[in-house]
Each structure stands twice: as C-alpha cells, then as structure tokens.
Amino acid sequence: MKPVTLSTIREMKRRGEKITCLTAYDYSFASLLDRAGIDMVMVGDSLGMVMQGHDSTLPVSVADMVYHSRCVARGVSRALLIVDMPFMSYQQSPQHAMASAGRLMQKGGAQVVKLEGGEPMAETVRFLVGRGIPVCAHLGLTPQSVHQLGGYRVQGRETTTAERIRRDAKLLQEAGASLLVLEAVPSELAKTITAELEIPTIGIGAGKDCDGQVLVLQDMLGIYPRPSPKFSKNFMQGTADIEAAVKAYIAAVKSGSFPGPEHSFHSV
Ligand code: KIV
C-alpha cells in the first residue's frame, strides 16, 4: 500500500476527506492500526499517563519518546508517523528543539514532530521547518501546560481566548507548521480555524468540523483505568475485537458520525 505522506494529508483536506489518527506506543498496536487502515499514528506523550501511570505528561523524557517511537515505527508501513516532543525538550530554544527533534527522527523514526504552544513557539517552528523537520502544532488544551491552565479544561470558550487561539493558529501556519492539533476547544472555534487555515486541523474534543480526528488508543478501547474525557468514545462497545473497534472508529470519522454533539464543547 502507498505510504501516507504530508502531501497525501494535504490533498485529503483539499478534497474534504476526513483524516484518521490514533495514538500508539508499541509494535503490536501500531501494526494493528496500520493494518486497519489508519492514516496517521501518533506517539503521544500521553504515554506518560496511559503507559507509565503518571498523573500528567510532564515526567516524559526524550529517551522515553525515542524508545516508544522506535517500537511503533517497526509496526507502521503505511501510516504517517507523528511523534510528540516531550516537556522541556523544545521550550528552551530553537537549537535545543532541533537537537531533540533530531533524536526523535534519527533514533525514533519520527516523520513529523509535534509541539505544544502558540505565538512563543512560532520562532521554533520556523527554525525546525527551515531545517527540514516537519512540525505538527498543538493548541487549545495543551497538557504540558496543565498547571498553568489550572487543570484539564476546555480552552477558548470566551471571546478573548478564542481570538488568541485563532491568531496563534495563523501564526503557526505562517511559521511553516504542516498540521495543527486542536484539543478541547468549542466546535464553533475549531470550525472557524479549520476554514481559515490551509493546513489540516486534527481535532480531539474540537467537534466534527476539523479536517481529521485523533483519540488516545487506551481511551477509545476503554482500557484506561481512570475516567476518560467526555470527548472520547469507547469503540469496543458493540464490536467483536480490537481491530473491529479501530475499523469502527475509522469508519465513524470518515463518515462524519464521530464526534457527535455529546463529545463536543460550545462557546459561552
Ligand atoms: O499526547 C497525545 O497523545 C496527544 C494527542 C492525543 C493529541 O497529544
């Protein structure tokens, strides 16, 4: 099967085909997702919570990301592989970000690196992209800033924060980001940003109008022992096995039936 590249993903946005993405952290699940036909696999730093049992993503290191990414890369032959840059691996300076991204690509097999943050990160995005490293940006609920945000809360409900997120999205696109993850933002805001940007938006708790969707694998399989966020759905319910659940997720995203209103947030 032809590998999915960033050009494939851009073309999918252009023709209105929804983009599917799930997280994975190991070889077996990555192979299963790839076989089921997922478009993108993300090695999220959510592994700090769902694989390592921490309360946040903050303790995750570049070495952890390289290890899991390398395992996932062995299982993926078609899907595009996106890997998170963990907390404190890119915030210090563009040069520091470059060194971390280099490790994720050379040792971890990442094809795109993802980092969190708006305007303050634009210079770093430009620096990486200018040196041949594709970047996925991440706005809205940015879990590495959980303490600054005062918890895992919906972002952009008020006009001022919504406008900031909208402006940041444009700045990150201008800086060269290839993709934008929008997490836990009102559907109306995600719809506006998706229409304004040329690059694809990938939503998680951002409503049905994003160009694509991503979920944490453990949440959509219903195997994370702590409560899952409202925006997630257990796709194991009503399906025979894990591969069937993944295929049901892919079909639901492609048809636009997931996320439904019960998985979405609204502006005040
Ligand atoms: O860490 C992660 O898994 C993520 C996504 C779910 C967007 O950032």
CSV table of C-alpha atoms and ligand atoms in Angstrom, one decimal:
chain,number,residue,atom,x,y,z
A,1,MET,CA,0.0,0.0,0.0
A,2,LYS,CA,1.2,3.5,-0.8
A,3,PRO,CA,2.6,5.3,2.3
A,4,VAL,CA,0.7,8.2,3.6
A,5,THR,CA,2.8,11.4,3.4
A,6,LEU,CA,2.1,15.0,4.3
A,7,SER,CA,1.1,15.6,0.6
A,8,THR,CA,-1.5,12.9,0.9
A,9,ILE,CA,-2.8,14.5,4.1
A,10,ARG,CA,-2.9,18.0,2.4
A,11,GLU,CA,-4.7,16.5,-0.6
A,12,MET,CA,-7.3,14.9,1.8
A,13,LYS,CA,-8.1,18.3,3.2
A,14,ARG,CA,-8.4,19.7,-0.3
A,15,ARG,CA,-10.9,17.1,-1.3
A,16,GLY,CA,-12.8,17.0,2.0
A,17,GLU,CA,-11.8,13.5,3.0
A,18,LYS,CA,-11.6,13.2,6.8
A,19,ILE,CA,-8.2,12.2,8.2
A,20,THR,CA,-7.9,9.5,10.9
A,21,CYS,CA,-5.3,9.3,13.6
A,22,LEU,CA,-4.9,7.3,16.8
A,23,THR,CA,-2.1,7.1,19.3
A,24,ALA,CA,0.1,4.0,19.7
A,25,TYR,CA,3.1,3.3,21.9
A,26,ASP,CA,4.2,-0.2,20.9
A,27,TYR,CA,4.8,-2.5,17.9
A,28,SER,CA,1.7,-4.7,18.2
A,29,PHE,CA,-0.8,-1.9,18.4
A,30,ALA,CA,1.0,0.1,15.7
A,31,SER,CA,0.8,-2.9,13.3
A,32,LEU,CA,-2.9,-3.4,14.1
A,33,LEU,CA,-3.7,0.3,13.4
A,34,ASP,CA,-1.7,0.3,10.2
A,35,ARG,CA,-3.4,-2.9,9.0
A,36,ALA,CA,-6.8,-1.5,9.9
A,37,GLY,CA,-6.1,1.5,7.5
A,38,ILE,CA,-5.4,4.4,9.9
A,39,ASP,CA,-4.0,7.5,8.1
A,40,MET,CA,-1.7,8.7,10.9
A,41,VAL,CA,-0.2,7.1,14.0
A,42,MET,CA,0.8,9.4,16.8
A,43,VAL,CA,3.3,8.5,19.6
A,44,GLY,CA,1.8,11.0,22.1
A,45,ASP,CA,3.5,12.0,25.3
A,46,SER,CA,0.1,10.8,26.7
A,47,LEU,CA,2.2,7.6,27.2
A,48,GLY,CA,3.3,9.2,30.5
A,49,MET,CA,-0.3,8.7,31.7
A,50,VAL,CA,-1.6,5.6,29.8
A,51,MET,CA,1.7,3.6,29.7
A,52,GLN,CA,3.6,4.8,32.7
A,53,GLY,CA,0.7,5.7,35.1
A,54,HIS,CA,1.7,9.3,35.8
A,55,ASP,CA,-0.9,11.9,36.5
A,56,SER,CA,0.4,14.2,33.7
A,57,THR,CA,2.6,14.1,30.6
A,58,LEU,CA,5.3,16.2,32.4
A,59,PRO,CA,7.6,13.4,33.5
A,60,VAL,CA,8.1,12.0,30.0
A,61,SER,CA,11.6,12.3,28.6
A,62,VAL,CA,13.1,12.3,25.1
A,63,ALA,CA,14.6,8.9,25.8
A,64,ASP,CA,11.1,7.6,26.6
A,65,MET,CA,9.7,9.0,23.4
A,66,VAL,CA,12.6,7.6,21.3
A,67,TYR,CA,12.1,4.1,22.8
A,68,HIS,CA,8.3,4.0,22.2
A,69,SER,CA,8.6,5.7,18.8
A,70,ARG,CA,11.2,3.1,17.7
A,71,CYS,CA,8.8,0.3,18.7
A,72,VAL,CA,5.9,1.9,16.9
A,73,ALA,CA,8.0,2.7,13.7
A,74,ARG,CA,8.7,-1.0,13.3
A,75,GLY,CA,4.9,-1.7,13.1
A,76,VAL,CA,4.0,1.0,10.7
A,77,SER,CA,4.4,0.7,7.0
A,78,ARG,CA,1.6,2.9,5.5
A,79,ALA,CA,0.5,5.5,8.1
A,80,LEU,CA,2.3,8.8,8.7
A,81,LEU,CA,4.2,8.7,12.0
A,82,ILE,CA,3.9,11.8,14.2
A,83,VAL,CA,5.9,11.9,17.5
A,84,ASP,CA,5.4,14.3,20.4
A,85,MET,CA,8.3,16.4,21.7
A,86,PRO,CA,8.0,16.0,25.5
A,87,PHE,CA,8.0,18.7,28.1
A,88,MET,CA,11.3,20.6,28.4
A,89,SER,CA,12.7,19.2,25.1
A,90,TYR,CA,11.9,22.3,23.0
A,91,GLN,CA,10.8,25.2,25.1
A,92,GLN,CA,14.3,26.4,26.0
A,93,SER,CA,15.5,27.5,22.5
A,94,PRO,CA,15.1,26.6,18.8
A,95,GLN,CA,18.5,25.0,18.9
A,96,HIS,CA,17.5,22.8,21.8
A,97,ALA,CA,14.3,21.9,20.0
A,98,MET,CA,16.4,21.0,16.9
A,99,ALA,CA,18.6,18.6,18.9
A,100,SER,CA,15.5,16.9,20.4
A,101,ALA,CA,13.7,16.6,17.1
A,102,GLY,CA,16.8,15.2,15.5
A,103,ARG,CA,16.9,12.4,18.1
A,104,LEU,CA,13.2,11.7,17.6
A,105,MET,CA,13.7,11.4,13.8
A,106,GLN,CA,17.1,9.7,13.7
A,107,LYS,CA,16.6,7.3,16.6
A,108,GLY,CA,12.8,7.1,16.8
A,109,GLY,CA,11.8,7.1,13.2
A,110,ALA,CA,9.5,10.1,13.5
A,111,GLN,CA,8.3,11.6,10.2
A,112,VAL,CA,6.7,14.7,11.9
A,113,VAL,CA,7.3,16.1,15.3
A,114,LYS,CA,4.6,17.7,17.4
A,115,LEU,CA,5.0,20.5,19.9
A,116,GLU,CA,2.5,22.4,22.1
A,117,GLY,CA,2.0,26.2,22.2
A,118,GLY,CA,1.1,29.3,20.3
A,119,GLU,CA,3.0,32.5,19.4
A,120,PRO,CA,6.0,31.9,21.7
A,121,MET,CA,6.7,28.7,19.7
A,122,ALA,CA,6.4,30.2,16.3
A,123,GLU,CA,10.1,31.0,16.1
A,124,THR,CA,11.0,27.4,17.0
A,125,VAL,CA,8.5,26.0,14.4
A,126,ARG,CA,10.1,28.3,11.7
A,127,PHE,CA,13.6,27.2,12.8
A,128,LEU,CA,12.8,23.4,12.6
A,129,VAL,CA,10.8,23.7,9.3
A,130,GLY,CA,13.6,25.8,7.8
A,131,ARG,CA,16.0,22.9,8.5
A,132,GLY,CA,13.8,20.1,7.0
A,133,ILE,CA,11.8,19.0,10.1
A,134,PRO,CA,8.1,18.8,9.5
A,135,VAL,CA,6.1,20.1,12.5
A,136,CYS,CA,2.6,19.5,13.8
A,137,ALA,CA,1.5,22.3,16.2
A,138,HIS,CA,-0.9,21.8,19.1
A,139,LEU,CA,-3.3,24.5,20.5
A,140,GLY,CA,-6.2,24.7,22.9
A,141,LEU,CA,-5.8,22.3,25.9
A,142,THR,CA,-2.1,21.8,25.8
A,143,PRO,CA,-1.5,19.1,28.5
A,144,GLN,CA,2.2,20.1,29.1
A,145,SER,CA,0.8,23.4,30.5
A,146,VAL,CA,-1.8,21.7,32.8
A,147,HIS,CA,-0.6,23.6,35.9
A,148,GLN,CA,-0.7,27.0,34.1
A,149,LEU,CA,-4.1,26.2,32.7
A,150,GLY,CA,-5.4,25.2,36.2
A,151,GLY,CA,-6.4,21.6,35.1
A,152,TYR,CA,-7.5,19.8,32.0
A,153,ARG,CA,-10.1,22.3,31.0
A,154,VAL,CA,-11.8,23.4,27.7
A,155,GLN,CA,-10.0,26.3,26.2
A,156,GLY,CA,-11.3,29.2,24.1
A,157,ARG,CA,-14.8,29.4,25.4
A,158,GLU,CA,-14.5,33.2,26.0
A,159,THR,CA,-14.0,35.6,23.1
A,160,THR,CA,-10.6,36.8,24.2
A,161,THR,CA,-9.1,33.3,24.5
A,162,ALA,CA,-10.9,32.2,21.3
A,163,GLU,CA,-9.3,35.1,19.4
A,164,ARG,CA,-5.9,34.3,20.8
A,165,ILE,CA,-6.1,30.6,19.7
A,166,ARG,CA,-7.3,31.8,16.3
A,167,ARG,CA,-4.4,34.2,15.9
A,168,ASP,CA,-1.9,31.6,17.1
A,169,ALA,CA,-3.2,29.1,14.6
A,170,LYS,CA,-2.5,31.5,11.8
A,171,LEU,CA,1.0,32.4,13.2
A,172,LEU,CA,1.9,28.7,13.4
A,173,GLN,CA,0.8,28.1,9.8
A,174,GLU,CA,2.8,31.1,8.7
A,175,ALA,CA,5.8,29.7,10.6
A,176,GLY,CA,5.6,26.5,8.5
A,177,ALA,CA,3.6,24.0,10.6
A,178,SER,CA,2.2,21.2,8.4
A,179,LEU,CA,-0.7,20.2,10.7
A,180,LEU,CA,-2.5,21.6,13.7
A,181,VAL,CA,-4.0,19.6,16.6
A,182,LEU,CA,-6.9,21.4,18.3
A,183,GLU,CA,-7.6,19.9,21.7
A,184,ALA,CA,-10.7,20.6,23.9
A,185,VAL,CA,-11.9,23.8,22.2
A,186,PRO,CA,-15.5,24.8,21.3
A,187,SER,CA,-16.7,23.2,18.0
A,188,GLU,CA,-17.6,26.7,16.6
A,189,LEU,CA,-14.0,27.9,17.1
A,190,ALA,CA,-12.5,24.7,15.6
A,191,LYS,CA,-14.8,25.1,12.6
A,192,THR,CA,-13.7,28.7,12.0
A,193,ILE,CA,-10.0,27.9,12.3
A,194,THR,CA,-10.4,24.9,10.0
A,195,ALA,CA,-12.0,27.1,7.4
A,196,GLU,CA,-9.3,29.8,7.8
A,197,LEU,CA,-6.3,27.5,7.5
A,198,GLU,CA,-4.7,25.8,4.5
A,199,ILE,CA,-3.1,23.2,6.7
A,200,PRO,CA,-5.2,20.4,8.1
A,201,THR,CA,-6.6,20.6,11.6
A,202,ILE,CA,-6.8,17.4,13.7
A,203,GLY,CA,-9.4,17.6,16.5
A,204,ILE,CA,-9.6,15.9,19.8
A,205,GLY,CA,-12.6,17.3,21.7
A,206,ALA,CA,-12.9,20.0,19.0
A,207,GLY,CA,-16.1,19.0,17.2
A,208,LYS,CA,-16.9,17.3,13.9
A,209,ASP,CA,-15.7,20.1,11.5
A,210,CYS,CA,-12.0,19.6,11.9
A,211,ASP,CA,-10.2,18.0,8.9
A,212,GLY,CA,-9.4,14.9,11.0
A,213,GLN,CA,-9.7,13.4,14.4
A,214,VAL,CA,-7.3,11.8,16.9
A,215,LEU,CA,-8.0,9.9,20.1
A,216,VAL,CA,-5.8,8.2,22.7
A,217,LEU,CA,-5.9,4.5,21.9
A,218,GLN,CA,-6.5,3.4,25.5
A,219,ASP,CA,-9.5,5.8,25.8
A,220,MET,CA,-11.2,4.5,22.6
A,221,LEU,CA,-10.6,0.9,23.7
A,222,GLY,CA,-12.0,1.6,27.2
A,223,ILE,CA,-8.9,0.2,28.9
A,224,TYR,CA,-7.5,3.2,30.7
A,225,PRO,CA,-8.4,2.6,34.4
A,226,ARG,CA,-9.1,6.3,35.2
A,227,PRO,CA,-12.1,8.3,33.8
A,228,SER,CA,-11.8,9.1,30.1
A,229,PRO,CA,-12.6,12.6,28.8
A,230,LYS,CA,-16.1,13.5,27.6
A,231,PHE,CA,-14.8,13.9,24.1
A,232,SER,CA,-13.7,10.3,23.8
A,233,LYS,CA,-15.8,7.2,22.9
A,234,ASN,CA,-15.4,3.6,23.8
A,235,PHE,CA,-15.4,1.9,20.3
A,236,MET,CA,-15.0,-1.6,21.9
A,237,GLN,CA,-18.7,-1.4,22.8
A,238,GLY,CA,-20.7,-3.4,20.2
A,239,THR,CA,-17.6,-4.7,18.4
A,240,ALA,CA,-16.0,-8.2,18.4
A,241,ASP,CA,-12.4,-7.4,18.8
A,242,ILE,CA,-9.8,-4.6,18.9
A,243,GLU,CA,-9.3,-4.5,15.1
A,244,ALA,CA,-13.1,-4.2,14.6
A,245,ALA,CA,-13.1,-1.3,17.1
A,246,VAL,CA,-10.4,0.5,15.3
A,247,LYS,CA,-12.2,0.0,11.9
A,248,ALA,CA,-15.4,1.3,13.5
A,249,TYR,CA,-13.5,4.4,14.6
A,250,ILE,CA,-12.1,4.9,11.2
A,251,ALA,CA,-15.5,4.5,9.5
A,252,ALA,CA,-17.1,6.8,12.0
A,253,VAL,CA,-14.6,9.6,11.5
A,254,LYS,CA,-14.6,9.2,7.7
A,255,SER,CA,-18.4,9.3,7.6
A,256,GLY,CA,-18.6,12.3,10.0
A,257,SER,CA,-20.6,10.4,12.6
A,258,PHE,CA,-17.8,10.8,15.2
A,259,PRO,CA,-17.5,13.1,17.1
A,260,GLY,CA,-21.2,13.6,17.9
A,261,PRO,CA,-22.7,16.5,19.9
A,262,GLU,CA,-22.2,14.5,23.1
A,263,HIS,CA,-18.4,14.6,22.5
A,264,SER,CA,-18.2,18.3,21.8
A,265,PHE,CA,-18.0,21.6,23.6
A,266,HIS,CA,-19.5,25.0,22.9
A,267,SER,CA,-18.7,28.7,23.3
A,268,VAL,CA,-20.2,30.6,26.2
B,1,KIV,O1,-0.2,13.1,23.8
B,1,KIV,C1,-1.1,12.8,23.0
B,1,KIV,O2,-1.5,11.7,22.9
B,1,KIV,C2,-1.6,13.9,22.2
B,1,KIV,C3,-2.8,13.7,21.4
B,1,KIV,C4,-3.9,12.8,21.8
B,1,KIV,C5,-3.3,14.9,20.6
B,1,KIV,O3,-1.1,15.0,22.2
